[in-house]
Amino acid sequence: MLAGVMGWPISHSRSPKIHAYWLARYGVAGAYAPLAVEPGRLEPALRGLAALGFSGCNLTIPHKEAALPFLDVVDENARRIGAVNCVVVGARGELIGRNYDGFGFIAALREAAPGWLAGDAPCVVLGAGGAARAILAGLIEDGARDIRLFNRSPERAGTLADLFGPPVKALPWAQRNDSIGDAGLVVNATSQGMVGQAPLDLSLAALPGSALVCDIVYAPLETPLLAEARRMGATPVDGLGMLLHQARPAFRDWTGIMPEATPELRAAIVSTL
Ligand SMILES: NC(=O)c1ccc[n+]([C@@H]2O[C@H](COP(=O)([O-])OP(=O)(O)OC[C@H]3O[C@@H](n4cnc5c(N)ncnc54)[C@H](OP(=O)(O)O)[C@@H]3O)[C@@H](O)[C@H]2O)c1
């Protein structure tokens, strides 16, 4: 099994370590490589996959959206999200685009709180970039009926509400602190809270103790938002779970084996953060 991750730059990616762990654990002969692909060379790089005998690849910044026109088939989920994070080389060499970020997000929540259901209580999502699109798709697929979407730039939130339809309501950024009193889930899908960035400006004072608070930022692993969630008695869910779980169906597509995100794998990736 040959696969890799295309990005520019690529040295920061944890995907090679994740897939190398699974290749060893499941005894699959093969390799997964970091592939530094300049933005202007994505099409020839993708077209070369079949000739090189690759089963597929992952895509990361800046290629997730740019890849769409170069693929032969893009599944409905990836088309709706407008981004591909997994490419599978089909039996005739065709390139099939998928997006497993929403799957990874929901799987991480279920791991932290097995009985949690997206439809049980309102979901509050902050951010309207690429990651937020995948999260909205995952929540809707999981049965969410009331998703309150806040973004610093309101027009981007409005665009996503139009795209995803009625479960998603775009609300003014200034109202975010007042919208969480009955929430079952609060998600930070902005870049705030990352190493080198200011913390997310959100008060959890009104949050019910039964809620999950997920920060998809994973460096640092415990962001200021998650530390506050812990203090409030809510269930914190860090961004590493999403990263590990989104990789599982890609590995399955390439090898036929659905791998586990084991505590040992998690510890190995935590040691690199
Ligand atoms: N755990 C995982 O597996 C995973 C997967 C994907 C992404 N991520 C992480 O998720 C984060 C977002 O990624 P992305 O690809 O969606 O990025 P993106 O498309 O660039 O979107 C960035 C988002 O952050 C918001 N933002 C930036 N600065 C802000 C500020 N000062 N105050 C409030 N909001 C601000 C932006 O709002 P505006 O629209 O107003 O600019 C936008 O909604 C990154 O930290 C990324 O590392 C994690």
Coordinates of C-alpha atoms and ligand atoms in Angstrom, one line a residue:
M1 CA 0.0 0.0 0.0
L2 CA 1.5 3.3 -1.1
A3 CA -0.1 6.6 0.0
G4 CA 0.9 10.0 1.3
V5 CA -0.2 13.5 2.2
M6 CA 0.2 16.4 -0.3
G7 CA 0.6 19.9 1.2
W8 CA 2.8 23.0 1.0
P9 CA 4.5 23.1 3.4
I10 CA 4.2 19.5 4.6
S11 CA 6.8 18.9 7.3
H12 CA 4.4 19.8 10.2
S13 CA 1.8 17.1 9.2
R14 CA 1.2 14.3 11.7
S15 CA -0.4 12.0 9.1
P16 CA 2.8 10.1 8.1
K17 CA 3.2 9.1 11.8
I18 CA -0.5 8.1 12.1
H19 CA -0.5 5.9 9.0
A20 CA 3.0 4.4 9.7
Y21 CA 1.6 3.3 13.1
W22 CA -1.4 1.5 11.4
L23 CA 0.8 -0.1 8.7
A24 CA 2.9 -1.6 11.4
R25 CA 0.0 -2.5 13.7
Y26 CA -2.0 -4.3 11.0
G27 CA 1.0 -5.9 9.3
V28 CA 0.3 -4.1 6.0
A29 CA 3.4 -3.9 3.7
G30 CA 3.7 -0.4 2.4
A31 CA 4.6 3.3 3.1
Y32 CA 3.0 6.6 3.6
A33 CA 5.0 9.6 2.7
P34 CA 4.9 13.4 3.2
L35 CA 4.6 14.9 -0.3
A36 CA 5.6 18.5 -0.7
V37 CA 3.6 19.7 -3.7
E38 CA 3.8 23.3 -4.8
P39 CA 0.4 24.9 -5.4
G40 CA 0.9 25.2 -9.1
R41 CA 1.8 21.5 -9.5
L42 CA -1.2 19.8 -7.8
E43 CA -2.7 18.5 -11.0
P44 CA 0.3 16.6 -12.3
A45 CA 1.0 15.4 -8.8
L46 CA -2.5 13.9 -8.5
R47 CA -2.4 12.5 -12.0
G48 CA 0.9 10.7 -11.2
L49 CA -0.6 8.7 -8.3
A50 CA -2.1 5.9 -10.5
A51 CA 1.1 5.5 -12.6
L52 CA 3.2 5.3 -9.4
G53 CA 1.0 2.6 -8.0
F54 CA -0.4 4.7 -5.1
S55 CA -3.7 3.7 -3.5
G56 CA -4.4 7.3 -2.9
C57 CA -3.4 10.3 -0.7
N58 CA -4.6 12.8 1.8
L59 CA -4.7 16.5 1.0
T60 CA -3.9 19.4 3.4
I61 CA -3.4 23.1 3.1
P62 CA -3.5 24.6 0.5
H63 CA -4.8 21.8 -1.7
K64 CA -8.1 20.7 -0.1
E65 CA -10.3 23.1 -2.2
A66 CA -8.0 23.4 -5.2
A67 CA -8.1 19.7 -6.0
L68 CA -11.8 19.5 -6.9
P69 CA -11.4 20.3 -10.7
F70 CA -8.6 17.7 -11.0
L71 CA -10.5 14.7 -9.7
D72 CA -12.7 12.4 -11.8
V73 CA -15.4 11.8 -9.1
V74 CA -16.1 13.9 -6.0
D75 CA -18.6 12.4 -3.6
E76 CA -21.6 14.4 -2.5
N77 CA -20.3 15.1 1.0
A78 CA -17.0 16.5 -0.3
R79 CA -18.8 18.5 -3.0
R80 CA -21.1 20.1 -0.4
I81 CA -18.2 20.9 1.9
G82 CA -16.2 22.2 -1.1
A83 CA -13.1 20.4 -0.1
V84 CA -11.4 17.0 -0.4
N85 CA -9.1 15.6 2.2
C86 CA -8.8 12.0 0.9
V87 CA -8.2 10.8 -2.7
V88 CA -8.7 7.2 -3.6
V89 CA -7.3 5.7 -6.8
G90 CA -10.0 3.6 -8.3
A91 CA -9.7 0.2 -10.1
R92 CA -9.3 1.9 -13.5
G93 CA -6.9 4.6 -12.2
E94 CA -9.7 7.2 -11.7
L95 CA -9.3 9.7 -8.9
I96 CA -12.1 9.8 -6.3
G97 CA -12.4 12.7 -3.8
R98 CA -13.8 12.3 -0.4
N99 CA -13.9 14.4 2.9
Y100 CA -13.6 12.6 6.2
D101 CA -13.2 15.7 8.5
G102 CA -16.9 15.6 9.5
F103 CA -16.7 11.9 10.3
G104 CA -13.6 12.5 12.4
F105 CA -15.3 15.3 14.3
I106 CA -18.4 13.3 15.2
A107 CA -16.3 10.2 16.0
A108 CA -14.2 12.3 18.5
L109 CA -17.4 13.5 20.2
R110 CA -18.7 10.0 20.5
E111 CA -15.5 8.8 21.9
A112 CA -15.6 11.5 24.6
A113 CA -19.4 11.0 25.3
P114 CA -20.7 7.8 23.8
G115 CA -24.4 8.6 24.4
W116 CA -24.2 12.1 22.9
L117 CA -26.5 12.8 19.9
A118 CA -26.4 15.9 17.7
G119 CA -30.2 16.2 17.7
D120 CA -30.7 16.2 21.4
A121 CA -29.9 19.9 22.1
P122 CA -28.8 23.1 20.1
C123 CA -25.2 23.0 18.7
V124 CA -23.2 26.3 18.7
V125 CA -20.4 26.5 16.1
L126 CA -17.9 29.4 16.0
G127 CA -16.1 29.9 12.7
A128 CA -17.0 29.6 9.1
G129 CA -13.8 28.5 7.3
G130 CA -13.0 25.2 5.7
A131 CA -13.1 23.2 9.0
A132 CA -16.5 24.7 10.0
R133 CA -18.0 23.5 6.7
A134 CA -17.0 19.9 7.4
I135 CA -18.3 20.2 11.0
L136 CA -21.7 21.5 9.8
A137 CA -21.9 18.6 7.3
G138 CA -21.0 16.1 10.1
L139 CA -23.5 17.6 12.5
I140 CA -26.4 17.6 10.0
E141 CA -25.6 14.0 8.9
D142 CA -25.7 13.1 12.6
G143 CA -29.2 14.6 13.0
A144 CA -28.6 18.1 14.3
R145 CA -31.8 20.2 14.1
D146 CA -30.6 23.5 15.6
I147 CA -27.1 24.8 14.7
R148 CA -26.3 28.3 15.7
L149 CA -23.4 29.6 13.6
F150 CA -21.3 32.6 14.6
N151 CA -18.4 34.1 12.6
R152 CA -16.4 37.3 13.0
S153 CA -17.1 38.1 9.4
P154 CA -20.9 37.7 9.2
E155 CA -21.1 37.2 5.4
R156 CA -19.2 34.0 5.6
A157 CA -21.6 32.6 8.2
G158 CA -24.5 33.7 6.0
T159 CA -23.1 31.9 3.0
L160 CA -22.8 28.6 5.0
A161 CA -26.4 29.0 6.4
D162 CA -27.6 29.4 2.8
L163 CA -25.6 26.4 1.6
F164 CA -26.6 24.0 4.4
G165 CA -30.2 25.1 4.9
P166 CA -32.6 25.3 7.8
P167 CA -30.7 23.5 10.6
V168 CA -28.1 26.2 10.3
K169 CA -28.9 29.8 11.5
A170 CA -26.2 32.5 11.1
L171 CA -26.3 34.8 14.1
P172 CA -24.4 38.0 14.9
W173 CA -21.0 37.5 16.4
A174 CA -21.9 39.9 19.3
Q175 CA -24.6 37.4 20.5
R176 CA -22.4 34.4 20.9
N177 CA -22.1 34.6 24.7
D178 CA -25.9 34.7 25.1
S179 CA -26.7 31.7 22.9
I180 CA -25.2 28.9 24.9
G181 CA -27.5 28.6 27.9
D182 CA -29.4 25.6 26.4
A183 CA -26.6 24.2 24.2
G184 CA -25.5 20.6 24.2
L185 CA -22.4 21.3 22.2
V186 CA -20.1 24.3 21.7
V187 CA -17.4 24.1 19.0
N188 CA -14.4 26.3 18.3
A189 CA -13.8 26.0 14.6
T190 CA -11.8 29.3 14.4
S191 CA -8.0 29.5 14.5
Q192 CA -8.2 31.3 17.9
G193 CA -6.5 29.5 20.8
M194 CA -3.8 28.1 18.6
V195 CA -0.2 28.5 19.7
G196 CA 0.7 32.1 18.8
Q197 CA -2.9 33.2 18.6
A198 CA -5.1 35.0 21.2
P199 CA -7.6 32.8 23.1
L200 CA -11.1 32.5 21.6
D201 CA -13.2 35.4 23.0
L202 CA -16.1 33.4 24.3
S203 CA -17.6 33.2 27.9
L204 CA -18.9 29.8 29.0
A205 CA -20.6 31.4 32.1
A206 CA -24.1 30.3 30.9
L207 CA -23.1 26.8 29.7
P208 CA -25.0 23.8 31.1
G209 CA -22.7 21.3 32.8
S210 CA -24.1 18.6 30.6
A211 CA -22.6 20.2 27.4
L212 CA -19.6 19.1 25.4
V213 CA -17.1 21.8 24.4
C214 CA -14.9 20.9 21.5
D215 CA -11.9 22.8 20.3
I216 CA -10.6 21.6 17.0
V217 CA -7.3 23.4 17.6
Y218 CA -4.9 20.7 18.8
A219 CA -1.7 22.7 19.5
P220 CA -1.9 23.3 22.4
L221 CA -3.9 20.2 23.3
E222 CA -5.6 22.0 26.2
T223 CA -6.6 25.5 24.8
P224 CA -7.9 28.2 27.2
L225 CA -11.4 27.4 26.0
L226 CA -11.1 23.7 27.0
A227 CA -9.5 24.7 30.4
E228 CA -12.6 26.9 31.1
A229 CA -14.9 24.1 30.0
R230 CA -13.2 21.8 32.5
R231 CA -13.6 24.4 35.3
M232 CA -17.3 24.7 34.4
G233 CA -17.9 21.0 34.8
A234 CA -18.6 20.5 31.0
T235 CA -17.0 17.8 29.0
P236 CA -13.9 19.0 27.0
V237 CA -13.1 17.4 23.7
D238 CA -9.7 18.3 22.2
G239 CA -8.9 18.6 18.4
L240 CA -6.6 15.6 18.3
G241 CA -9.5 13.2 18.3
M242 CA -10.8 14.7 15.1
L243 CA -7.4 14.5 13.5
L244 CA -6.9 10.8 14.4
H245 CA -10.5 9.7 13.5
Q246 CA -10.6 11.5 10.1
A247 CA -7.6 9.3 9.1
R248 CA -9.3 6.0 9.8
P249 CA -11.7 5.8 6.8
A250 CA -8.9 6.9 4.5
F251 CA -6.7 4.0 5.7
R252 CA -9.8 1.7 5.3
D253 CA -10.4 2.9 1.7
W254 CA -6.8 2.1 0.8
T255 CA -6.3 -1.2 2.6
G256 CA -9.8 -2.6 3.5
I257 CA -8.9 -2.4 7.2
M258 CA -10.8 0.1 9.4
P259 CA -8.0 0.9 12.0
E260 CA -8.4 2.0 15.6
A261 CA -7.4 5.3 17.1
T262 CA -5.7 3.6 20.1
P263 CA -4.5 5.3 23.3
E264 CA -1.0 4.3 22.2
L265 CA -1.4 6.1 18.9
R266 CA -2.8 9.2 20.6
A267 CA 0.2 9.2 23.1
A268 CA 2.6 9.0 20.2
I269 CA 1.1 12.0 18.4
V270 CA 0.8 14.0 21.7
S271 CA 4.5 13.5 22.1
T272 CA 5.1 15.5 18.9
L273 CA 2.9 18.5 19.8
Ligands
LIG1 N1 -8.4 18.9 14.5 C1 -8.5 18.8 13.2 O1 -8.5 17.7 12.7 C2 -8.5 20.0 12.4 C3 -8.9 19.9 11.0 C4 -9.0 21.1 10.3 C5 -8.7 22.3 10.9 N2 -8.3 22.4 12.2 C6 -7.9 23.7 12.8 O2 -9.1 24.5 12.7 C7 -8.8 25.8 12.7 C8 -9.5 26.5 11.5 O3 -9.1 25.9 10.3 P1 -9.8 26.3 8.9 O4 -9.1 25.4 7.9 O5 -11.3 26.3 9.0 O6 -9.2 27.8 8.7 P2 -9.8 29.0 7.9 O7 -10.6 28.4 6.7 O8 -8.7 29.9 7.6 O9 -10.9 29.7 8.8 C9 -10.4 30.4 10.0 C10 -11.6 30.8 10.8 O10 -11.1 31.5 12.0 C11 -11.8 32.7 12.2 N3 -10.9 33.7 12.8 C12 -9.6 34.0 12.5 N4 -9.1 35.0 13.3 C13 -10.1 35.3 14.2 C14 -10.3 36.2 15.3 N5 -9.3 37.0 15.6 N6 -11.5 36.2 15.9 C15 -12.5 35.4 15.6 N7 -12.4 34.5 14.5 C16 -11.3 34.5 13.9 C17 -12.1 33.1 10.8 O11 -13.1 34.1 10.8 P3 -13.2 35.2 9.6 O12 -14.1 34.5 8.5 O13 -13.9 36.4 10.2 O14 -11.8 35.5 9.1 C18 -12.6 31.8 10.2 O15 -13.9 31.5 10.6 C19 -7.2 25.9 12.5 O16 -6.7 26.2 13.8 C20 -6.9 24.5 12.1 O17 -5.6 24.1 12.5 C21 -8.2 21.3 12.9

